[in-house]
Coordinates of C-alpha atoms in Angstrom, one line a residue:
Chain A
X1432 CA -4.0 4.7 -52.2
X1433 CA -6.4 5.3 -49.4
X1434 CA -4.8 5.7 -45.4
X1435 CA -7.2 3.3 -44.5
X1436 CA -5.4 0.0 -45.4
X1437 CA -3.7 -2.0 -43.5
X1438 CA -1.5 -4.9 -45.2
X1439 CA 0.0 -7.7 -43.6
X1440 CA 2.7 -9.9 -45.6
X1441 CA 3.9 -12.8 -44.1
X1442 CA 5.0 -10.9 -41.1
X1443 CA 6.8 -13.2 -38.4
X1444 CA 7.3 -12.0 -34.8
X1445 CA 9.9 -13.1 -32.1
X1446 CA 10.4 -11.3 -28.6
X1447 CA 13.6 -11.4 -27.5
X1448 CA 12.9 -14.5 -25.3
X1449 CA 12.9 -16.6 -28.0
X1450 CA 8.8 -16.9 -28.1
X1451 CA 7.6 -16.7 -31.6
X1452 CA 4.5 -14.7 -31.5
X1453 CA 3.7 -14.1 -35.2
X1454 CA 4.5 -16.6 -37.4
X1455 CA 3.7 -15.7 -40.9
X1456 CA 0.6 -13.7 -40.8
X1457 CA -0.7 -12.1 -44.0
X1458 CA -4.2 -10.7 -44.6
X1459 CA -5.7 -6.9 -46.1
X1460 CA -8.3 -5.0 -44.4
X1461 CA -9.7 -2.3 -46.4
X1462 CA -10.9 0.9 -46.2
X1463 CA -14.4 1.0 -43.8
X1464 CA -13.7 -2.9 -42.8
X1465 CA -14.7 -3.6 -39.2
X1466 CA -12.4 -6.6 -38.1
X1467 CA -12.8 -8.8 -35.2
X1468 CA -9.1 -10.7 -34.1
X1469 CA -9.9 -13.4 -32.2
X1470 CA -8.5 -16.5 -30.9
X1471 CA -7.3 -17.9 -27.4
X1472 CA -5.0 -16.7 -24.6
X1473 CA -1.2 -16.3 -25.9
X1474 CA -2.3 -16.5 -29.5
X1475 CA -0.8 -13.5 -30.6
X1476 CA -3.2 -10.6 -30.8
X1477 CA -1.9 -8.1 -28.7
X1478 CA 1.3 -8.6 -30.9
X1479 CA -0.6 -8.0 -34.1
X1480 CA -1.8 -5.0 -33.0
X1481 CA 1.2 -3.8 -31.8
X1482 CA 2.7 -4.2 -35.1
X1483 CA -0.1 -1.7 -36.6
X1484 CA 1.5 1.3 -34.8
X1485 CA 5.0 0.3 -35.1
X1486 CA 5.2 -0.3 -31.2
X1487 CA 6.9 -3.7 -32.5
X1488 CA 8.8 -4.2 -35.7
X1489 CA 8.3 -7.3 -38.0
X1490 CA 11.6 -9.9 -37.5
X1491 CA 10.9 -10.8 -41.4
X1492 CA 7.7 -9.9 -43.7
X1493 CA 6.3 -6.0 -43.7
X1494 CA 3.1 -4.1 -42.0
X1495 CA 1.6 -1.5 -45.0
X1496 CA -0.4 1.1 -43.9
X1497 CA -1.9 2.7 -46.4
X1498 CA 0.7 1.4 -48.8
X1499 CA 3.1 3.2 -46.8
X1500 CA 5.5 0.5 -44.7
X1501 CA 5.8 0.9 -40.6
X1502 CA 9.3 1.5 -40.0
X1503 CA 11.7 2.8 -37.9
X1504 CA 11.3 6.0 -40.0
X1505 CA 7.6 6.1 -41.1
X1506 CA 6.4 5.2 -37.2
X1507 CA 5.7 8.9 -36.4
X1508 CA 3.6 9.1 -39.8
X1509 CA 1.8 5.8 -39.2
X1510 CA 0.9 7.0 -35.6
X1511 CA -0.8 10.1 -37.2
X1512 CA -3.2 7.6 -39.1
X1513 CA -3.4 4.5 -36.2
X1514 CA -4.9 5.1 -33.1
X1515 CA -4.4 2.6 -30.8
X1516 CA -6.3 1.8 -27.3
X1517 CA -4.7 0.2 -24.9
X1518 CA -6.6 -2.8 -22.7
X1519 CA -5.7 -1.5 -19.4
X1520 CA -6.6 2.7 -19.4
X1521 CA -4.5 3.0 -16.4
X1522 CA -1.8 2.7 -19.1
X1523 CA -2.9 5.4 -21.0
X1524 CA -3.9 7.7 -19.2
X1525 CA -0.9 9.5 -17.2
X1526 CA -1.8 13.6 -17.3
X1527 CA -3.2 15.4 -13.9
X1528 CA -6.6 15.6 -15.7
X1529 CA -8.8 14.1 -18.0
X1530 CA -9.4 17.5 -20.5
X1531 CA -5.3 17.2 -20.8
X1532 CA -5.0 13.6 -21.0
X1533 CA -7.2 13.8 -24.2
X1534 CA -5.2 17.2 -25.5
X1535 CA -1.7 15.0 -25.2
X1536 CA -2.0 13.7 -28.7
X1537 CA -3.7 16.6 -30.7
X1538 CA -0.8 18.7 -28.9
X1539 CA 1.6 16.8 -30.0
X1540 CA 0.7 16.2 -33.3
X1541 CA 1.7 19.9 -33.3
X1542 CA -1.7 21.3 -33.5
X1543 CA -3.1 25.0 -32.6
X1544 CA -4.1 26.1 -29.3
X1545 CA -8.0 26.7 -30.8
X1546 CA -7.9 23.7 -33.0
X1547 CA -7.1 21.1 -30.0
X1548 CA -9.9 22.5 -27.4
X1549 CA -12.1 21.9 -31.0
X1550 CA -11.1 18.1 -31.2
X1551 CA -11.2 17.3 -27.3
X1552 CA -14.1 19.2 -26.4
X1553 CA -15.8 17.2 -29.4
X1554 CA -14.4 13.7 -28.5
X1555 CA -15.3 14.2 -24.7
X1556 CA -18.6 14.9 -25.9
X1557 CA -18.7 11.9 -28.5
X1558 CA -17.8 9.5 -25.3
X1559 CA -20.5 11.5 -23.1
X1560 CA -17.7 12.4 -20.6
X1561 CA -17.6 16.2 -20.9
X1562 CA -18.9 16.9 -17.6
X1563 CA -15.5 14.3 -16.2
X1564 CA -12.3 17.2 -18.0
X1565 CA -11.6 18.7 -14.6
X1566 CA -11.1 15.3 -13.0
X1567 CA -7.7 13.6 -12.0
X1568 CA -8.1 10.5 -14.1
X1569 CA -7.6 8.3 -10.9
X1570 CA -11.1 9.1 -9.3
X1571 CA -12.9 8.0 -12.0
X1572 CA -14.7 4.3 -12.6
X1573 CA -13.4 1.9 -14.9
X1574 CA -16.0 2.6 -17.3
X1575 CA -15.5 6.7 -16.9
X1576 CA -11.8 5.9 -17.7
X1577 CA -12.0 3.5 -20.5
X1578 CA -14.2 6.0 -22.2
X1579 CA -11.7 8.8 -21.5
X1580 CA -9.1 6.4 -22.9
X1581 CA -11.2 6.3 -26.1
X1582 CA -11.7 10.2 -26.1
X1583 CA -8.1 10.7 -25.9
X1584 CA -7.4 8.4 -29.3
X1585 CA -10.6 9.8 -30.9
X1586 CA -9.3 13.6 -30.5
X1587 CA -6.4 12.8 -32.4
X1588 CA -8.9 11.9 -35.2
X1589 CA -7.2 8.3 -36.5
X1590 CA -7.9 6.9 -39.6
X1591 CA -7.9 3.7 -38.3
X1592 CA -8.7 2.6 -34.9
X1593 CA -7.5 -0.2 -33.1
X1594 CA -8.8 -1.6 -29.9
X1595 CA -7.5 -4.4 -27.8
X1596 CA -10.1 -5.8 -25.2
X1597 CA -12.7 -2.7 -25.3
X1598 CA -14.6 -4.5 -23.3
X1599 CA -12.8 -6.1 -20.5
X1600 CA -13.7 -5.3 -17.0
X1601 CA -16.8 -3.1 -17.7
X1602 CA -20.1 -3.3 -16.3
X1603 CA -22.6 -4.6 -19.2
X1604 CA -24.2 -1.1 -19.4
X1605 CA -20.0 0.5 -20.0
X1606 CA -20.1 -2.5 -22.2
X1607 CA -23.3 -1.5 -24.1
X1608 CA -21.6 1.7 -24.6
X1609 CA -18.1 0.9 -26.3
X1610 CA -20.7 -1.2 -28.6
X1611 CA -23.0 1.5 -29.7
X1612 CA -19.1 3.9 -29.9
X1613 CA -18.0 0.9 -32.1
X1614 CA -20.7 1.0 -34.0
X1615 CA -20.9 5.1 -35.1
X1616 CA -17.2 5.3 -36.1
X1617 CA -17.3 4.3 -39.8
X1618 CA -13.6 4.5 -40.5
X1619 CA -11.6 1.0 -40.5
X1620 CA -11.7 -0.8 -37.2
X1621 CA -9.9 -3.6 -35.8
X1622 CA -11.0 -4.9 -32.1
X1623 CA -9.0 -8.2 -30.0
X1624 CA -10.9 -9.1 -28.0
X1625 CA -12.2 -12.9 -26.0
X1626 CA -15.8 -11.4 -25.9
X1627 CA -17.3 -12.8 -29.3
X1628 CA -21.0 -11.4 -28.9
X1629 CA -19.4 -7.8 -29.2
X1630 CA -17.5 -8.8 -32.5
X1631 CA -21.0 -10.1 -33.3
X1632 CA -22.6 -6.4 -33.0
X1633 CA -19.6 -4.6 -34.6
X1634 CA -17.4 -6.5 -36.9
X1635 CA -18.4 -8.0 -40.6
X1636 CA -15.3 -9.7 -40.9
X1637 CA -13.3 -11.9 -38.0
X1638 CA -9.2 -13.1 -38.0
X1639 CA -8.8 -16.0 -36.1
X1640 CA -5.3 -16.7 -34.8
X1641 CA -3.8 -19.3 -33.2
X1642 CA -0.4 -19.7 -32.0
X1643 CA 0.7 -16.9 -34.6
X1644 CA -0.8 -18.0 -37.3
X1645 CA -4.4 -16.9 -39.3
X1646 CA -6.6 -19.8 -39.0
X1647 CA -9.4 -18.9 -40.6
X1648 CA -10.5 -14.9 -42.1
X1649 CA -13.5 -14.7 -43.4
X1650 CA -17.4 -13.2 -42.8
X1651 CA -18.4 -12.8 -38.7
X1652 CA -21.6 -14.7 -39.7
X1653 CA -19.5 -17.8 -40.6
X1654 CA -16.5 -18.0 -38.6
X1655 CA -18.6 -17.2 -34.8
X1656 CA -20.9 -19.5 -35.5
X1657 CA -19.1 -22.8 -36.5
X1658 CA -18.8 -24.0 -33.3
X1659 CA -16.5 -26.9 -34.3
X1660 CA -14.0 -24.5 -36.0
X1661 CA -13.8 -22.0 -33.0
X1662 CA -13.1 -25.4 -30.6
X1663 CA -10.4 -26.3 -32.1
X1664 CA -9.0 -23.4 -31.1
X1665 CA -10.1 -23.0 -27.5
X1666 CA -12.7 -20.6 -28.0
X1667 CA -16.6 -21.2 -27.8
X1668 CA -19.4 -20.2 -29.7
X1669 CA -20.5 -16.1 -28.5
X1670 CA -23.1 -17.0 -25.6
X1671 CA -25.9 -15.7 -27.6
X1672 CA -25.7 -18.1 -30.0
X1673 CA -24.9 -21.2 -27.0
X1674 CA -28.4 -23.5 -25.8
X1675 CA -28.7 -22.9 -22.1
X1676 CA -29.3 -26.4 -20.4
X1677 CA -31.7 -26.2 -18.0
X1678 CA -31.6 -28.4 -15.1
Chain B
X416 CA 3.7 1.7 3.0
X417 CA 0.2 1.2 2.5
X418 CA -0.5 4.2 5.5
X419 CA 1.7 6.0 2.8
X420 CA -0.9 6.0 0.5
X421 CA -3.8 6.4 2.4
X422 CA -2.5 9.8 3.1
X423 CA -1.3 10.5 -0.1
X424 CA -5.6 10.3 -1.0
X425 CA -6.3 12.4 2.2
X426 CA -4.0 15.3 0.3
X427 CA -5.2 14.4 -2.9
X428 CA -8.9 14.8 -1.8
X429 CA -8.1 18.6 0.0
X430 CA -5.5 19.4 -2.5
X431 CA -8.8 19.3 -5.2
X432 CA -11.1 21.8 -3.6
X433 CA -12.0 25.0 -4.8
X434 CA -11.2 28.2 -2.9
X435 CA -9.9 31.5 -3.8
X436 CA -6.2 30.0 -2.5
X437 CA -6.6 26.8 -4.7
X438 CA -7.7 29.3 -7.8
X439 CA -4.3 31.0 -7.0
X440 CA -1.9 30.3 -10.3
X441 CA 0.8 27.9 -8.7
X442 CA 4.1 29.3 -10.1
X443 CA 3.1 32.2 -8.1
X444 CA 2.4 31.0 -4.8
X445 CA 5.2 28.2 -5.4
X446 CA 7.5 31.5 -5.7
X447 CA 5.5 33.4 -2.8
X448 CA 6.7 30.6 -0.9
X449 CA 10.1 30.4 -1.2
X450 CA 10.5 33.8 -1.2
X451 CA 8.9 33.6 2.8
X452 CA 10.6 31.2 3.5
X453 CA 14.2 33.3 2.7
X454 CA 12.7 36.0 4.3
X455 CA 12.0 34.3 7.4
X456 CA 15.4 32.4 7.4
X457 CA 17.3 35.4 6.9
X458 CA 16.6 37.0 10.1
X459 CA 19.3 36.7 13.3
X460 CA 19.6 33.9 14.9
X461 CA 17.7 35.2 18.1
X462 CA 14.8 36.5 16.5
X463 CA 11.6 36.1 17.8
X464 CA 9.3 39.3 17.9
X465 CA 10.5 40.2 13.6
X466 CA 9.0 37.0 13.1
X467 CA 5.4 37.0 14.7
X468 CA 3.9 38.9 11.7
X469 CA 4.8 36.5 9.2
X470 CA 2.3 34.4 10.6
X471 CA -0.2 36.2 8.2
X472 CA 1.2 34.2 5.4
X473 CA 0.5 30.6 6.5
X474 CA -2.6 31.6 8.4
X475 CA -4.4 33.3 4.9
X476 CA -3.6 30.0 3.1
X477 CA -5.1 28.1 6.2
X478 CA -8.1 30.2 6.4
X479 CA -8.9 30.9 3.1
X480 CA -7.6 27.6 1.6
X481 CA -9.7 25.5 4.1
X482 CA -7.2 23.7 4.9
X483 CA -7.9 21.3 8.5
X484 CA -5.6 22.1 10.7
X485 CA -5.8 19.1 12.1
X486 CA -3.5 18.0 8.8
X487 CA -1.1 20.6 8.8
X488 CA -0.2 19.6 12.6
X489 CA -0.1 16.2 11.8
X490 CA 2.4 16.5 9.4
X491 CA 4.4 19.1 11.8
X492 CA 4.8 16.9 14.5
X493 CA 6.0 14.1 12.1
X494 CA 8.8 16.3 11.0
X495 CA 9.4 18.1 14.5
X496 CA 11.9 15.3 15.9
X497 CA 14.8 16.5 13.4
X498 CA 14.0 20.2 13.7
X499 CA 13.9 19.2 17.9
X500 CA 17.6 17.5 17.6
X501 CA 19.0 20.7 15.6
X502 CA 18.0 22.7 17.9
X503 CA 18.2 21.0 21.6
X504 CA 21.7 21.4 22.8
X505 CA 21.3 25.3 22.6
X506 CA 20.3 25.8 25.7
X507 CA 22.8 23.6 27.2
X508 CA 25.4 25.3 24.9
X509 CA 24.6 29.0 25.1
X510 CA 23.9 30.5 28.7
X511 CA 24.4 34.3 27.7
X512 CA 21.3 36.2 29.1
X513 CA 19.3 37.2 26.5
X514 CA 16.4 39.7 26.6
X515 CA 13.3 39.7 24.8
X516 CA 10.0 41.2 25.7
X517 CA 11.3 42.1 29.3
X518 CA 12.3 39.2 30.0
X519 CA 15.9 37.5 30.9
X520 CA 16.3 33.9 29.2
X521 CA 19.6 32.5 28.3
X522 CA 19.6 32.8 25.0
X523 CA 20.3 29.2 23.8
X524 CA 16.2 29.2 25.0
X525 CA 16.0 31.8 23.0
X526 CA 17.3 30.4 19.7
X527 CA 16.0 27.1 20.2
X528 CA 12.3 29.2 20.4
X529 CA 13.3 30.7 17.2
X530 CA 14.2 28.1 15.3
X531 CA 11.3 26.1 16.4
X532 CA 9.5 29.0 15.1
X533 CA 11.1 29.1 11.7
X534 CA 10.3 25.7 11.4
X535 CA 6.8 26.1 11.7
X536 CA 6.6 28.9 9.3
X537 CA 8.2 27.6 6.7
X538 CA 7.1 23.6 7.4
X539 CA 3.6 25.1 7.9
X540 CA 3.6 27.4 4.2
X541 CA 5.0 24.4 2.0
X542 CA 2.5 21.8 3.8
X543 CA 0.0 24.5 3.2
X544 CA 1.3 25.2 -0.4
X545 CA 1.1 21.4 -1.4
X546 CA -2.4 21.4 0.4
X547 CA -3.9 24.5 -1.7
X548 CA -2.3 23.4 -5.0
X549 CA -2.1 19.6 -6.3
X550 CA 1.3 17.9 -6.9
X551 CA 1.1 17.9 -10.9
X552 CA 0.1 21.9 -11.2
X553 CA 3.0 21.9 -8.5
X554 CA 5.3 20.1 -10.6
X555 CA 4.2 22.0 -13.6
X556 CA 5.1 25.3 -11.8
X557 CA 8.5 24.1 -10.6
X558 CA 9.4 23.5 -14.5
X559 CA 7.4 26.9 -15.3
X560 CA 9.9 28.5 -12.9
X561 CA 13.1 27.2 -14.3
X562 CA 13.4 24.0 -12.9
X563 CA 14.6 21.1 -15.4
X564 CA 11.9 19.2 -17.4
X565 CA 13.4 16.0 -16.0
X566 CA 11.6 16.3 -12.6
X567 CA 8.2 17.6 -13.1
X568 CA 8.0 14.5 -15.6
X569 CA 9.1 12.5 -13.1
X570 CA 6.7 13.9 -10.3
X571 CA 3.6 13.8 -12.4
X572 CA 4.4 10.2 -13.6
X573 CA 5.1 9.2 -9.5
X574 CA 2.0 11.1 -8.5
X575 CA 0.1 9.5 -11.2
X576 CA 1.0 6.0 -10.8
X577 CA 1.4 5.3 -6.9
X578 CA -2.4 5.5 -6.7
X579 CA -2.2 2.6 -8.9
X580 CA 0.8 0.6 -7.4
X581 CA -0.4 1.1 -4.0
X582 CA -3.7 -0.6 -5.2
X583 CA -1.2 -3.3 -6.9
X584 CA 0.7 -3.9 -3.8
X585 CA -2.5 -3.9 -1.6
X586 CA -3.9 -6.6 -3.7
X587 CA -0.9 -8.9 -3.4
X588 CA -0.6 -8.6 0.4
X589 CA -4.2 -9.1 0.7
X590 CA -3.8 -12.5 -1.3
X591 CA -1.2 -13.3 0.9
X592 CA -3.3 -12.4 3.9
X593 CA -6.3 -14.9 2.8
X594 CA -4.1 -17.7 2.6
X595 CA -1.8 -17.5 5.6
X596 CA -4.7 -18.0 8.6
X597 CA -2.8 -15.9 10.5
X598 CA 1.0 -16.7 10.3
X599 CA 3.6 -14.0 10.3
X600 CA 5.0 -12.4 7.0
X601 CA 8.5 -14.4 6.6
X602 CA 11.1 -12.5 5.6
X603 CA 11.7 -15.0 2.3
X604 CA 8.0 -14.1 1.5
X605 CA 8.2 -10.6 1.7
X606 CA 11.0 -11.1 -0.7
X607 CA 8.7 -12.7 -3.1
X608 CA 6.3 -10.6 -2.8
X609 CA 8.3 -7.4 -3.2
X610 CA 10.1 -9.4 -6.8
X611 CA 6.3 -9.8 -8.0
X612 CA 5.4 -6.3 -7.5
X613 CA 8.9 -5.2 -8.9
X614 CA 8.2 -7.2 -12.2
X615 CA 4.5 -6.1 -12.8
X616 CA 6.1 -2.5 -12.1
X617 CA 8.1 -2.9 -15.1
X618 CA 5.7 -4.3 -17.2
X619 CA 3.5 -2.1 -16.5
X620 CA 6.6 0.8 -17.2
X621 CA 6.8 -0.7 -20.6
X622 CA 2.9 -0.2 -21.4
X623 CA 2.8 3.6 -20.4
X624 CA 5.8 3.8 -22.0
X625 CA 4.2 2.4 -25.0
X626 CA 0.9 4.4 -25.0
X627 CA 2.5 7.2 -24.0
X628 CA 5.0 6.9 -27.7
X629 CA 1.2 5.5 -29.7
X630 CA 0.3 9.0 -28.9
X631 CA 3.1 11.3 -30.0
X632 CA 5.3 11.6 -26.9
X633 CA 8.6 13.0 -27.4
X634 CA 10.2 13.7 -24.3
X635 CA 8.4 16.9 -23.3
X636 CA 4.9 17.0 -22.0
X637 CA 3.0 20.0 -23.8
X638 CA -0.1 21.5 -21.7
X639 CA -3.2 22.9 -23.5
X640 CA -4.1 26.5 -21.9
X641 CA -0.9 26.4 -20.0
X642 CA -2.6 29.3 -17.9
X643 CA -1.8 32.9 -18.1
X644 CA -1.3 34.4 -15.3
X645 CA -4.2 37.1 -14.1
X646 CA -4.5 40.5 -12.3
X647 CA -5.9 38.6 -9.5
X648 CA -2.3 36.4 -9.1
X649 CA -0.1 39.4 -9.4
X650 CA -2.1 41.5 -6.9
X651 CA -2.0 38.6 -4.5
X652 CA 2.3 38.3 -4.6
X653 CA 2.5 42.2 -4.6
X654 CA 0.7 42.7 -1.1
X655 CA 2.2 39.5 0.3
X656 CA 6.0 40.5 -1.1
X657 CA 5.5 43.8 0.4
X658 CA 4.4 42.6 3.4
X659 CA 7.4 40.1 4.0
X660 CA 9.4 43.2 2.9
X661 CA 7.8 45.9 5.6
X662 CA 8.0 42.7 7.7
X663 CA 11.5 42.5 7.3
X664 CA 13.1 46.3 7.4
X665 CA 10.5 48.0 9.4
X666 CA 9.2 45.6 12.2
X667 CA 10.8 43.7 15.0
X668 CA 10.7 47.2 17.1
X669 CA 13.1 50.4 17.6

């Protein structure tokens, strides 16, 4: 079976509070799919993709990746395969300076001293932030950082990659950027995200959730543009598909 | 609090530049260090002349390093008030005469001068150190030289993240600021205020905690090219270590 599938069955979610985040979610993404989750505020993206990577554990139902199941005991694998970026890159990036923020994972995936200045050296150049390595990551922009934050998943070479709001906060040339990065990695992809005209450039396939359940999974092309659908479930059609009114 | 942090940037900022002291790998001038600093302790209590020459170490690292010396005073005087307080009943306490350089003084003047002097030594080579080296190589050299794990994680996590708390906690007083047209801070705000920041702190814990495990982390940070040390280092501590030993043994007169 390929590394590059990710299997949801009927996986239900509760956080200690009580909140039920996931309630019976099932879907397959294949090898090479490029998934858009969308849906509105609280409906339980960030959750799903926290259950990718094992950060969270299913209450009831099971996550397969690559027909292997995320547990307690197969997180450390499935982290190998799943990288995961985090919205905010002040969360993820914590090391003195950029080149060792992206050698974290490579090192400790238990890699060779030759073999991680290989993968970082080619990540930062991937994200076009070779010339930032010597930097402390907390004088850099947001842009510079959210491509560092990128870098530092990409050097761990993931078989899947999983995004959560790539685009939030950037300026529309950053923005531009993370689209055309989207678009060159070929391996499965799976992006959250509220900004639908960026799920129209990357994704063939979009999830919609709504208050923990799939409402709808099926082609981009469809789903973003059936404007009655995507009200129902607090979201608008992407703006490059809206009629401006002109006064 | 927010000052705090305005001068944590100010180090920051110098502690990045590139001079042949900054180049210097820090577990050896972190040891150089604290090696003067027991040299220049160890000396009698009315020492004053056996210490002028160790004002070659800090004045290297100022020179060479850069450094403002408007900075180092500034943070001199701020610690001078406890180093003034352990030292200012000496003179009222000891009234032996004392001699130095031809001159009578009683020597609780004496002793006072000394420590003063000590204290500007050693004060003056750690503000210097922390100035020529930045915190996280620091932190990484206290664990290369046999410190526990436990705090140079904690350091580099602190250092890392109060850039971006003190940009939190500026934000929130700011908001409060807009809206208060000019009325004092109450002390049941403040309360508030300090709970908000206290709970976005820990939520914030929980996501670097969480990226931080997405990546691999298992309790011990690993560094690529952890940096050997070069012939350039070693020659460096040799002169300076011989110095604070000729210093030592063969100075401070007959």
């Amino acid at each position: 079976m390929s590394h590059h599938t990710i299997t949801f069955e009927g996986v239900w979610f509760a956080y200690p509070d009580g909140t039920e985040a996931l309630r019976g979610v099932s879907f397959t993404i294949s090898h090479g799919e490029a998934v858009g989750i969308i849906g509105p505020n609280g409906a339980g993206k960030s959750t799903l993709l926290l259950h990718i990577n094992g950060s969270l554990l299913p209450s009831r139902g099971r996550v397969l990746i690559g027909g292997l199941e995320v547990s307690k005991g197969t997180r450390g694998e499935v982290r190998r395969r799943v990288g995961l970026v985090f919205q905010d890159p002040d969360d993820q990036l914590f090391m003195p300076s950029v080149y060792e923020d992206v050698a974290f994972g490579p090192l400790n995936m238990g890699l060779g001293e030759e073999e991680v200045e290989r993968r970082v050296d080619k990540a930062l150049r991937w994200l076009g932030c070779y010339h930032l390595r010597d930097r402390p990551p907390h004088r850099l922009s947001t842009g510079q950082k959210r491509a560092v934050s990128i870098a530092a998943v990409m050097a761990m070479e993931p078989d899947i990659l999983i995004m959560d709001e790539p685009s939030s906060n950037l300026d529309p040339r950053s923005r531009r950027e993370v689209i055309s990065f989207l678009n060159g990695f070929i391996h499965t992809k799976i992006i959250a995200t509220h900004d639908l005209d960026l799920v129209l450039d990357t994704c063939q396939r979009v999830i919609l959730l709504n208050g923990g359940v799939v409402k709808a999974d099926g082609p981009a092309g469809e789903i973003l543009l059936d404007g009655k659908l995507l009200e129902e479930n607090g979201l608008e059609l992407p703006l490059s598909c809206q009629r401006r009114q002109w006064p | 609090m927010l000052s705090d942090h305005l001068h944590i940037r100010t180090l920051d900022l110098i502690s990045l530049r590139d001079t042949p002291v900054h180049r210097i790998d820090p577990r050896v001038k972190l040891l150089l260090t604290l090696l003067f600093s027991f040299f220049v302790v160890s000396f009698p209590r009315y020492e004053i002349e056996g210490l002028l020459p160790y004002f070659l170490y800090p004045v290297f690292l100022l020179l060479l390093g850069r450094v403002p010396v408007g900075f180092v005073m500034k943070r001199l005087l701020v610690l001078s008030p406890f180093v003034v307080l352990v030292g200012i009943f000496n003179p009222l306490l000891d009234r032996h005469p004392y001699e130095v350089g031809g001159m009578v003084m009683a020597g609780g003047w004496v002793s006072f001068a000394s420590i003063v002097m000590r204290f500007i030594l050693t004060a003056g080579a750690f503000i210097l150190l922390s100035a020529t080296t930045s915190i996280p190589s620091l932190s990484f050299a206290m664990e290369g030289i046999g410190f526990p794990r436990v705090f140079s994680l904690q350091i580099i996590l602190l250092y890392r993240y109060i850039f971006v708390l003190g940009e939190e906690v500026y934000r929130v007083f700011r908001a409060r600021e807009v809206r208060s047209f000019g009325r004092p801070l109450r002390a049941g705000d403040l309360a508030d205020m300090m709970g908000s920041i206290f709970m976005r702190t820990l939520d914030r814990s929980e996501r670097v905690h969480r990226a931080m495990v997405s990546r691999g982390f298992d309790g011990r940070i690993r560094r690529p090219r952890a940096g050997r040390i070069r012939g350039r280092d070693i020659l460096f501590f040799a002169i300076f270590l011989s110095l604070f030993i000729s210093f030592r043994f063969y100075g401070g007169g007959p």
